[in-house]
């Protein structure tokens, strides 16, 4: 139950960031909108991971709020995989194209 609620919160945050990007673009502020692209992507990836991939132990660690070095974006992308049916292929392609400095 906590898994679903936390995932919904992360995915809702991604939608809220998306709304902010749209408002900024409509007001001709592309630079500010671009600054929100990474938070949008990372919220979405964490939400998908939490909802579909994380083990119960990982959910507990994630929700504890304590820093865990293994919870970087590369960990989540690798765990989600690259299945086109789950959206993993898009996530991996986006990460590979735009976050090249992360190592998987």
CSV table of N, CA, C and O in Angstrom, one decimal:
chain,number,residue,atom,x,y,z
A,1,UNK,N,0.8,-1.2,0.0
A,1,UNK,CA,0.0,0.0,0.0
A,1,UNK,C,0.9,1.3,0.0
A,1,UNK,O,0.6,2.2,-0.7
A,2,UNK,N,1.9,1.2,0.8
A,2,UNK,CA,2.8,2.4,0.8
A,2,UNK,C,3.5,2.6,-0.5
A,2,UNK,O,3.8,3.7,-0.9
A,3,UNK,N,3.8,1.4,-1.1
A,3,UNK,CA,4.5,1.5,-2.4
A,3,UNK,C,3.6,2.3,-3.4
A,3,UNK,O,4.1,3.2,-4.1
A,4,UNK,N,2.4,1.9,-3.5
A,4,UNK,CA,1.5,2.6,-4.5
A,4,UNK,C,1.3,4.0,-4.2
A,4,UNK,O,1.3,4.9,-5.1
A,5,UNK,N,1.1,4.4,-2.9
A,5,UNK,CA,0.9,5.8,-2.5
A,5,UNK,C,2.2,6.6,-2.9
A,5,UNK,O,2.1,7.7,-3.4
A,6,UNK,N,3.3,6.1,-2.5
A,6,UNK,CA,4.6,6.8,-2.8
A,6,UNK,C,4.8,6.9,-4.3
A,6,UNK,O,5.2,8.0,-4.8
A,7,UNK,N,4.5,5.9,-5.1
A,7,UNK,CA,4.7,5.9,-6.5
A,7,UNK,C,3.7,7.0,-7.1
A,7,UNK,O,4.1,7.7,-8.0
A,8,UNK,N,2.5,7.0,-6.6
A,8,UNK,CA,1.5,8.0,-7.1
A,8,UNK,C,2.0,9.4,-6.8
A,8,UNK,O,1.9,10.3,-7.7
A,9,UNK,N,2.5,9.6,-5.7
A,9,UNK,CA,3.1,10.9,-5.3
A,9,UNK,C,4.2,11.3,-6.3
A,9,UNK,O,4.2,12.5,-6.7
A,10,UNK,N,5.1,10.4,-6.6
A,10,UNK,CA,6.2,10.7,-7.5
A,10,UNK,C,5.7,11.0,-8.9
A,10,UNK,O,6.1,12.0,-9.5
A,11,UNK,N,4.7,10.2,-9.3
A,11,UNK,CA,4.2,10.4,-10.7
A,11,UNK,C,3.4,11.7,-10.8
A,11,UNK,O,3.4,12.4,-11.8
A,12,UNK,N,2.7,12.0,-9.7
A,12,UNK,CA,1.9,13.3,-9.6
A,12,UNK,C,2.9,14.5,-9.6
A,12,UNK,O,2.6,15.5,-10.3
A,13,UNK,N,4.0,14.3,-8.9
A,13,UNK,CA,5.0,15.4,-9.0
A,13,UNK,C,5.5,15.6,-10.4
A,13,UNK,O,5.8,16.7,-10.8
A,14,UNK,N,5.8,14.5,-11.1
A,14,UNK,CA,6.2,14.6,-12.5
A,14,UNK,C,5.2,15.3,-13.3
A,14,UNK,O,5.6,16.2,-14.1
A,15,UNK,N,3.9,15.1,-13.1
A,15,UNK,CA,2.9,15.8,-13.8
A,15,UNK,C,2.8,17.3,-13.5
A,15,UNK,O,2.6,18.1,-14.3
A,16,UNK,N,3.1,17.6,-12.2
A,16,UNK,CA,3.1,19.0,-11.8
A,16,UNK,C,4.3,19.7,-12.4
A,16,UNK,O,4.1,20.9,-12.8
A,17,UNK,N,5.4,19.1,-12.4
A,17,UNK,CA,6.6,19.7,-13.1
A,17,UNK,C,6.3,19.9,-14.6
A,17,UNK,O,6.6,20.9,-15.2
A,18,UNK,N,5.6,18.9,-15.2
A,18,UNK,CA,5.2,19.0,-16.6
A,18,UNK,C,4.3,20.3,-16.8
A,18,UNK,O,4.5,21.0,-17.7
A,19,UNK,N,3.4,20.5,-15.9
A,19,UNK,CA,2.5,21.6,-16.0
A,19,UNK,C,3.3,22.9,-15.9
A,19,UNK,O,3.1,23.9,-16.6
A,20,UNK,N,4.3,22.9,-15.0
A,20,UNK,CA,5.2,24.1,-14.8
A,20,UNK,C,6.0,24.4,-16.1
A,20,UNK,O,6.1,25.5,-16.5
A,21,UNK,N,6.5,23.3,-16.7
A,21,UNK,CA,7.2,23.5,-18.0
A,21,UNK,C,6.3,24.1,-19.1
A,21,UNK,O,6.7,25.0,-19.8
A,22,UNK,N,5.1,23.6,-19.1
A,22,UNK,CA,4.1,24.1,-20.1
A,22,UNK,C,3.9,25.6,-19.9
A,22,UNK,O,3.9,26.4,-20.9
A,23,UNK,N,3.7,26.0,-18.7
A,23,UNK,CA,3.4,27.4,-18.3
A,23,UNK,C,4.6,28.3,-18.7
A,23,UNK,O,4.5,29.3,-19.3
A,24,UNK,N,5.8,27.8,-18.4
A,24,UNK,CA,7.0,28.5,-18.8
A,24,UNK,C,7.2,28.7,-20.3
A,24,UNK,O,7.5,29.7,-20.8
A,25,UNK,N,6.9,27.6,-21.0
A,25,UNK,CA,7.0,27.6,-22.5
A,25,UNK,C,6.0,28.6,-23.1
A,25,UNK,O,6.3,29.3,-24.0
A,26,UNK,N,4.8,28.5,-22.5
A,26,UNK,CA,3.7,29.4,-23.0
A,26,UNK,C,4.1,30.9,-22.8
A,26,UNK,O,3.6,31.8,-23.5
A,27,UNK,N,4.9,31.1,-21.8
A,27,UNK,CA,5.3,32.5,-21.5
A,27,UNK,C,6.7,32.8,-22.0
A,27,UNK,O,7.4,33.8,-21.5
A,28,UNK,N,7.1,32.1,-23.0
A,28,UNK,CA,8.4,32.3,-23.7
A,28,UNK,C,9.6,32.3,-22.7
A,28,UNK,O,10.5,33.2,-22.9
A,29,UNK,N,9.7,31.3,-21.9
A,29,UNK,CA,10.8,31.2,-20.9
A,29,UNK,C,11.4,29.8,-21.1
A,29,UNK,O,11.4,28.9,-20.2
A,30,UNK,N,12.0,29.5,-22.3
A,30,UNK,CA,12.5,28.1,-22.5
A,30,UNK,C,13.6,27.7,-21.6
A,30,UNK,O,13.8,26.5,-21.3
A,31,UNK,N,14.5,28.7,-21.2
A,31,UNK,CA,15.6,28.3,-20.4
A,31,UNK,C,15.1,27.8,-19.0
A,31,UNK,O,15.6,26.8,-18.5
A,32,UNK,N,14.2,28.5,-18.4
A,32,UNK,CA,13.6,28.0,-17.2
A,32,UNK,C,12.9,26.7,-17.3
A,32,UNK,O,13.0,25.8,-16.5
A,33,UNK,N,12.2,26.5,-18.4
A,33,UNK,CA,11.5,25.2,-18.7
A,33,UNK,C,12.5,24.1,-18.8
A,33,UNK,O,12.3,23.0,-18.3
A,34,UNK,N,13.6,24.4,-19.5
A,34,UNK,CA,14.7,23.3,-19.7
A,34,UNK,C,15.3,22.9,-18.4
A,34,UNK,O,15.6,21.7,-18.2
A,35,UNK,N,15.4,23.8,-17.4
A,35,UNK,CA,15.9,23.5,-16.1
A,35,UNK,C,15.0,22.5,-15.4
A,35,UNK,O,15.5,21.8,-14.5
A,36,UNK,N,13.8,22.3,-15.8
A,36,UNK,CA,12.9,21.4,-15.1
A,36,UNK,C,12.8,20.0,-15.8
A,36,UNK,O,12.2,19.1,-15.3
A,37,UNK,N,13.5,19.9,-16.9
A,37,UNK,CA,13.5,18.6,-17.6
A,37,UNK,C,14.0,17.5,-16.8
A,37,UNK,O,13.5,16.4,-16.8
A,38,UNK,N,15.2,17.7,-16.2
A,38,UNK,CA,15.8,16.6,-15.4
A,38,UNK,C,14.9,16.2,-14.2
A,38,UNK,O,14.7,15.0,-14.0
A,39,UNK,N,14.4,17.2,-13.4
A,39,UNK,CA,13.5,16.8,-12.3
A,39,UNK,C,12.3,16.0,-12.8
A,39,UNK,O,11.9,15.1,-12.1
A,40,UNK,N,11.8,16.4,-13.9
A,40,UNK,CA,10.6,15.7,-14.5
A,40,UNK,C,11.0,14.3,-14.8
A,40,UNK,O,10.3,13.3,-14.3
A,41,UNK,N,12.1,14.1,-15.5
A,41,UNK,CA,12.5,12.7,-15.8
A,41,UNK,C,12.8,11.9,-14.6
A,41,UNK,O,12.4,10.7,-14.5
A,42,UNK,N,13.5,12.4,-13.6
A,42,UNK,CA,13.9,11.7,-12.4
A,42,UNK,C,12.7,11.3,-11.6
A,42,UNK,O,12.6,10.2,-11.0
A,43,UNK,N,11.7,12.2,-11.4
A,43,UNK,CA,10.5,11.8,-10.7
A,43,UNK,C,9.8,10.7,-11.4
A,43,UNK,O,9.3,9.8,-10.7
A,44,UNK,N,9.6,10.8,-12.7
A,44,UNK,CA,9.0,9.8,-13.5
A,44,UNK,C,9.7,8.4,-13.3
A,44,UNK,O,9.0,7.4,-13.0
A,45,UNK,N,11.0,8.4,-13.5
A,45,UNK,CA,11.7,7.1,-13.4
A,45,UNK,C,11.6,6.5,-12.0
A,45,UNK,O,11.4,5.3,-11.8
A,46,UNK,N,11.7,7.3,-10.9
A,46,UNK,CA,11.6,6.8,-9.6
A,46,UNK,C,10.2,6.3,-9.3
A,46,UNK,O,10.0,5.3,-8.7
A,47,UNK,N,9.2,7.0,-9.8
A,47,UNK,CA,7.8,6.5,-9.7
A,47,UNK,C,7.6,5.1,-10.4
A,47,UNK,O,7.0,4.2,-9.8
A,48,UNK,N,8.1,5.0,-11.6
A,48,UNK,CA,7.9,3.7,-12.3
A,48,UNK,C,8.7,2.6,-11.6
A,48,UNK,O,8.2,1.5,-11.5
A,49,UNK,N,9.9,2.9,-11.2
A,49,UNK,CA,10.7,1.9,-10.5
A,49,UNK,C,10.0,1.5,-9.2
A,49,UNK,O,9.8,0.3,-8.9
A,50,UNK,N,9.5,2.4,-8.4
A,50,UNK,CA,8.9,2.1,-7.2
A,50,UNK,C,7.6,1.3,-7.4
A,50,UNK,O,7.3,0.3,-6.7
A,51,UNK,N,6.8,1.6,-8.4
A,51,UNK,CA,5.6,1.0,-8.6
A,51,UNK,C,5.7,-0.4,-9.2
A,51,UNK,O,5.0,-1.4,-8.8
A,52,UNK,N,6.7,-0.6,-10.1
A,52,UNK,CA,6.8,-1.8,-10.9
A,52,UNK,C,8.0,-2.7,-10.6
A,52,UNK,O,7.9,-3.9,-11.1
A,53,UNK,N,9.0,-2.2,-10.0
A,53,UNK,CA,10.3,-3.0,-10.0
A,53,UNK,C,10.8,-3.2,-8.6
A,53,UNK,O,11.3,-4.3,-8.3
A,54,UNK,N,10.7,-2.3,-7.7
A,54,UNK,CA,11.4,-2.3,-6.4
A,54,UNK,C,10.9,-3.5,-5.6
A,54,UNK,O,9.7,-3.9,-5.6
A,55,UNK,N,11.8,-4.1,-4.9
A,55,UNK,CA,11.5,-5.2,-3.9
A,55,UNK,C,10.9,-4.5,-2.7
A,55,UNK,O,11.1,-3.3,-2.5
A,56,UNK,N,10.3,-5.3,-1.8
A,56,UNK,CA,9.7,-4.8,-0.6
A,56,UNK,C,10.8,-4.2,0.3
A,56,UNK,O,10.6,-3.1,0.9
A,57,UNK,N,12.0,-4.8,0.3
A,57,UNK,CA,13.1,-4.3,1.1
A,57,UNK,C,13.6,-2.9,0.5
A,57,UNK,O,13.9,-2.0,1.2
A,58,UNK,N,13.7,-2.8,-0.8
A,58,UNK,CA,14.0,-1.5,-1.5
A,58,UNK,C,13.0,-0.5,-1.2
A,58,UNK,O,13.4,0.7,-1.0
A,59,UNK,N,11.7,-0.8,-1.2
A,59,UNK,CA,10.7,0.1,-0.9
A,59,UNK,C,10.9,0.7,0.5
A,59,UNK,O,10.8,1.9,0.7
A,60,UNK,N,11.1,-0.2,1.4
A,60,UNK,CA,11.3,0.2,2.8
A,60,UNK,C,12.5,1.2,2.9
A,60,UNK,O,12.4,2.2,3.6
A,61,UNK,N,13.6,0.8,2.3
A,61,UNK,CA,14.8,1.7,2.3
A,61,UNK,C,14.5,3.0,1.7
A,61,UNK,O,14.9,4.1,2.2
A,62,UNK,N,13.9,3.0,0.5
A,62,UNK,CA,13.6,4.2,-0.2
A,62,UNK,C,12.7,5.1,0.6
A,62,UNK,O,12.9,6.3,0.7
A,63,UNK,N,11.7,4.6,1.2
A,63,UNK,CA,10.7,5.4,2.0
A,63,UNK,C,11.2,5.8,3.3
A,63,UNK,O,10.6,6.7,3.9
A,64,UNK,N,12.3,5.2,3.8
A,64,UNK,CA,12.9,5.6,5.0
A,64,UNK,C,13.5,7.1,5.0
A,64,UNK,O,13.6,7.7,6.0
A,65,UNK,N,13.8,7.5,3.8
A,65,UNK,CA,14.3,8.9,3.6
A,65,UNK,C,15.8,9.0,3.9
A,65,UNK,O,16.4,10.0,3.7
A,66,UNK,N,16.4,7.9,4.2
A,66,UNK,CA,17.9,7.9,4.4
A,66,UNK,C,18.6,7.8,3.1
A,66,UNK,O,18.1,7.2,2.2
A,67,UNK,N,19.7,8.5,3.0
A,67,UNK,CA,20.5,8.5,1.8
A,67,UNK,C,21.0,7.1,1.5
A,67,UNK,O,21.6,6.5,2.4
A,68,UNK,N,20.8,6.6,0.4
A,68,UNK,CA,21.3,5.3,-0.1
A,68,UNK,C,22.1,5.5,-1.4
A,68,UNK,O,21.4,5.8,-2.4
A,69,UNK,N,23.4,5.3,-1.4
A,69,UNK,CA,24.1,5.6,-2.6
A,69,UNK,C,23.6,4.8,-3.8
A,69,UNK,O,23.8,5.2,-5.0
A,70,UNK,N,23.1,3.6,-3.6
A,70,UNK,CA,22.6,2.8,-4.7
A,70,UNK,C,21.3,3.4,-5.3
A,70,UNK,O,20.9,2.9,-6.4
A,71,UNK,N,20.7,4.4,-4.7
A,71,UNK,CA,19.5,4.9,-5.3
A,71,UNK,C,19.8,6.1,-6.1
A,71,UNK,O,19.1,7.1,-6.1
A,72,UNK,N,20.7,6.0,-7.0
A,72,UNK,CA,20.9,7.1,-8.0
A,72,UNK,C,20.1,6.7,-9.2
A,72,UNK,O,19.6,5.6,-9.4
A,73,UNK,N,20.0,7.6,-10.2
A,73,UNK,CA,19.1,7.4,-11.3
A,73,UNK,C,19.5,6.3,-12.2
A,73,UNK,O,18.7,5.5,-12.7
A,74,UNK,N,20.8,6.0,-12.2
A,74,UNK,CA,21.3,4.9,-13.0
A,74,UNK,C,20.8,3.6,-12.5
A,74,UNK,O,20.5,2.6,-13.2
A,75,UNK,N,20.8,3.4,-11.2
A,75,UNK,CA,20.2,2.2,-10.5
A,75,UNK,C,18.8,2.0,-11.0
A,75,UNK,O,18.4,0.9,-11.3
A,76,UNK,N,18.0,3.0,-10.9
A,76,UNK,CA,16.6,2.9,-11.3
A,76,UNK,C,16.4,2.5,-12.8
A,76,UNK,O,15.6,1.6,-13.1
A,77,UNK,N,17.2,3.2,-13.6
A,77,UNK,CA,17.1,2.9,-15.1
A,77,UNK,C,17.5,1.5,-15.4
A,77,UNK,O,16.8,0.8,-16.1
A,78,UNK,N,18.6,1.0,-14.8
A,78,UNK,CA,19.0,-0.3,-15.0
A,78,UNK,C,18.0,-1.4,-14.5
A,78,UNK,O,17.7,-2.4,-15.1
A,79,UNK,N,17.4,-1.1,-13.3
A,79,UNK,CA,16.5,-2.0,-12.7
A,79,UNK,C,15.2,-2.1,-13.6
A,79,UNK,O,14.6,-3.2,-13.7
A,80,UNK,N,14.8,-1.0,-14.1
A,80,UNK,CA,13.6,-1.0,-15.0
A,80,UNK,C,13.8,-1.7,-16.3
A,80,UNK,O,12.9,-2.4,-16.8
A,81,UNK,N,15.0,-1.7,-16.8
A,81,UNK,CA,15.3,-2.4,-18.0
A,81,UNK,C,14.9,-1.6,-19.3
A,81,UNK,O,14.6,-0.5,-19.2
A,82,UNK,N,14.9,-2.3,-20.4
A,82,UNK,CA,14.6,-1.6,-21.6
A,82,UNK,C,13.5,-2.3,-22.4
A,82,UNK,O,13.5,-2.2,-23.7
A,83,UNK,N,12.5,-2.9,-21.8
A,83,UNK,CA,11.4,-3.5,-22.4
A,83,UNK,C,10.5,-2.4,-23.0
A,83,UNK,O,10.0,-1.5,-22.3
A,84,UNK,N,10.2,-2.4,-24.3
A,84,UNK,CA,9.3,-1.4,-24.9
A,84,UNK,C,7.9,-1.3,-24.3
A,84,UNK,O,7.3,-0.3,-24.3
A,85,UNK,N,7.4,-2.5,-23.9
A,85,UNK,CA,6.0,-2.6,-23.4
A,85,UNK,C,5.9,-1.9,-22.0
A,85,UNK,O,4.8,-1.4,-21.7
A,86,UNK,N,6.9,-1.8,-21.3
A,86,UNK,CA,6.8,-1.1,-19.9
A,86,UNK,C,7.2,0.3,-20.0
A,86,UNK,O,7.2,1.0,-18.9
A,87,UNK,N,7.7,0.8,-21.1
A,87,UNK,CA,8.2,2.2,-21.2
A,87,UNK,C,9.7,2.2,-20.8
A,87,UNK,O,10.3,3.3,-20.9
A,88,UNK,N,10.3,1.1,-20.5
A,88,UNK,CA,11.7,1.0,-20.1
A,88,UNK,C,12.6,1.4,-21.3
A,88,UNK,O,13.7,2.0,-21.1
A,89,UNK,N,12.2,1.1,-22.5
A,89,UNK,CA,13.1,1.4,-23.7
A,89,UNK,C,13.2,2.9,-23.8
A,89,UNK,O,14.2,3.5,-24.1
A,90,UNK,N,12.0,3.6,-23.6
A,90,UNK,CA,12.1,5.1,-23.7
A,90,UNK,C,12.9,5.7,-22.6
A,90,UNK,O,13.7,6.6,-22.8
A,91,UNK,N,12.7,5.2,-21.4
A,91,UNK,CA,13.5,5.7,-20.2
A,91,UNK,C,15.0,5.5,-20.5
A,91,UNK,O,15.8,6.4,-20.3
A,92,UNK,N,15.4,4.3,-20.9
A,92,UNK,CA,16.8,4.0,-21.2
A,92,UNK,C,17.4,4.9,-22.3
A,92,UNK,O,18.5,5.5,-22.2
A,93,UNK,N,16.6,5.0,-23.4
A,93,UNK,CA,17.1,5.9,-24.5
A,93,UNK,C,17.2,7.3,-24.1
A,93,UNK,O,18.1,8.0,-24.5
A,94,UNK,N,16.3,7.8,-23.3
A,94,UNK,CA,16.3,9.2,-22.8
A,94,UNK,C,17.5,9.4,-21.9
A,94,UNK,O,18.3,10.4,-22.0
A,95,UNK,N,17.8,8.5,-21.0
A,95,UNK,CA,18.9,8.6,-20.1
A,95,UNK,C,20.2,8.5,-20.9
A,95,UNK,O,21.1,9.3,-20.7
A,96,UNK,N,20.3,7.6,-21.8
A,96,UNK,CA,21.5,7.4,-22.6
A,96,UNK,C,21.8,8.7,-23.5
A,96,UNK,O,23.0,9.1,-23.7
A,97,UNK,N,20.8,9.3,-24.0
A,97,UNK,CA,20.9,10.5,-24.9
A,97,UNK,C,21.2,11.7,-24.1
A,97,UNK,O,22.0,12.6,-24.6
A,98,UNK,N,20.7,11.9,-22.9
A,98,UNK,CA,20.8,13.1,-22.2
A,98,UNK,C,21.6,13.1,-20.9
A,98,UNK,O,21.9,14.2,-20.4
A,99,UNK,N,21.8,12.0,-20.3
A,99,UNK,CA,22.5,11.9,-19.1
A,99,UNK,C,23.7,11.0,-19.2
A,99,UNK,O,23.9,10.0,-18.5
A,100,UNK,N,24.6,11.3,-20.2
A,100,UNK,CA,25.7,10.5,-20.6
A,100,UNK,C,26.7,10.3,-19.5
A,100,UNK,O,27.5,9.4,-19.5
A,101,UNK,N,26.8,11.3,-18.5
A,101,UNK,CA,27.8,11.2,-17.5
A,101,UNK,C,27.5,10.2,-16.4
A,101,UNK,O,28.3,9.9,-15.6
A,102,UNK,N,26.3,9.7,-16.4
A,102,UNK,CA,26.0,8.6,-15.5
A,102,UNK,C,26.5,7.3,-16.0
A,102,UNK,O,26.4,7.0,-17.2
A,103,UNK,N,27.0,6.5,-15.2
A,103,UNK,CA,27.6,5.2,-15.6
A,103,UNK,C,26.6,4.1,-15.2
A,103,UNK,O,26.2,4.0,-14.0
A,104,UNK,N,26.2,3.2,-16.1
A,104,UNK,CA,25.4,2.0,-15.8
A,104,UNK,C,26.3,0.8,-16.0
A,104,UNK,O,26.9,0.7,-17.0
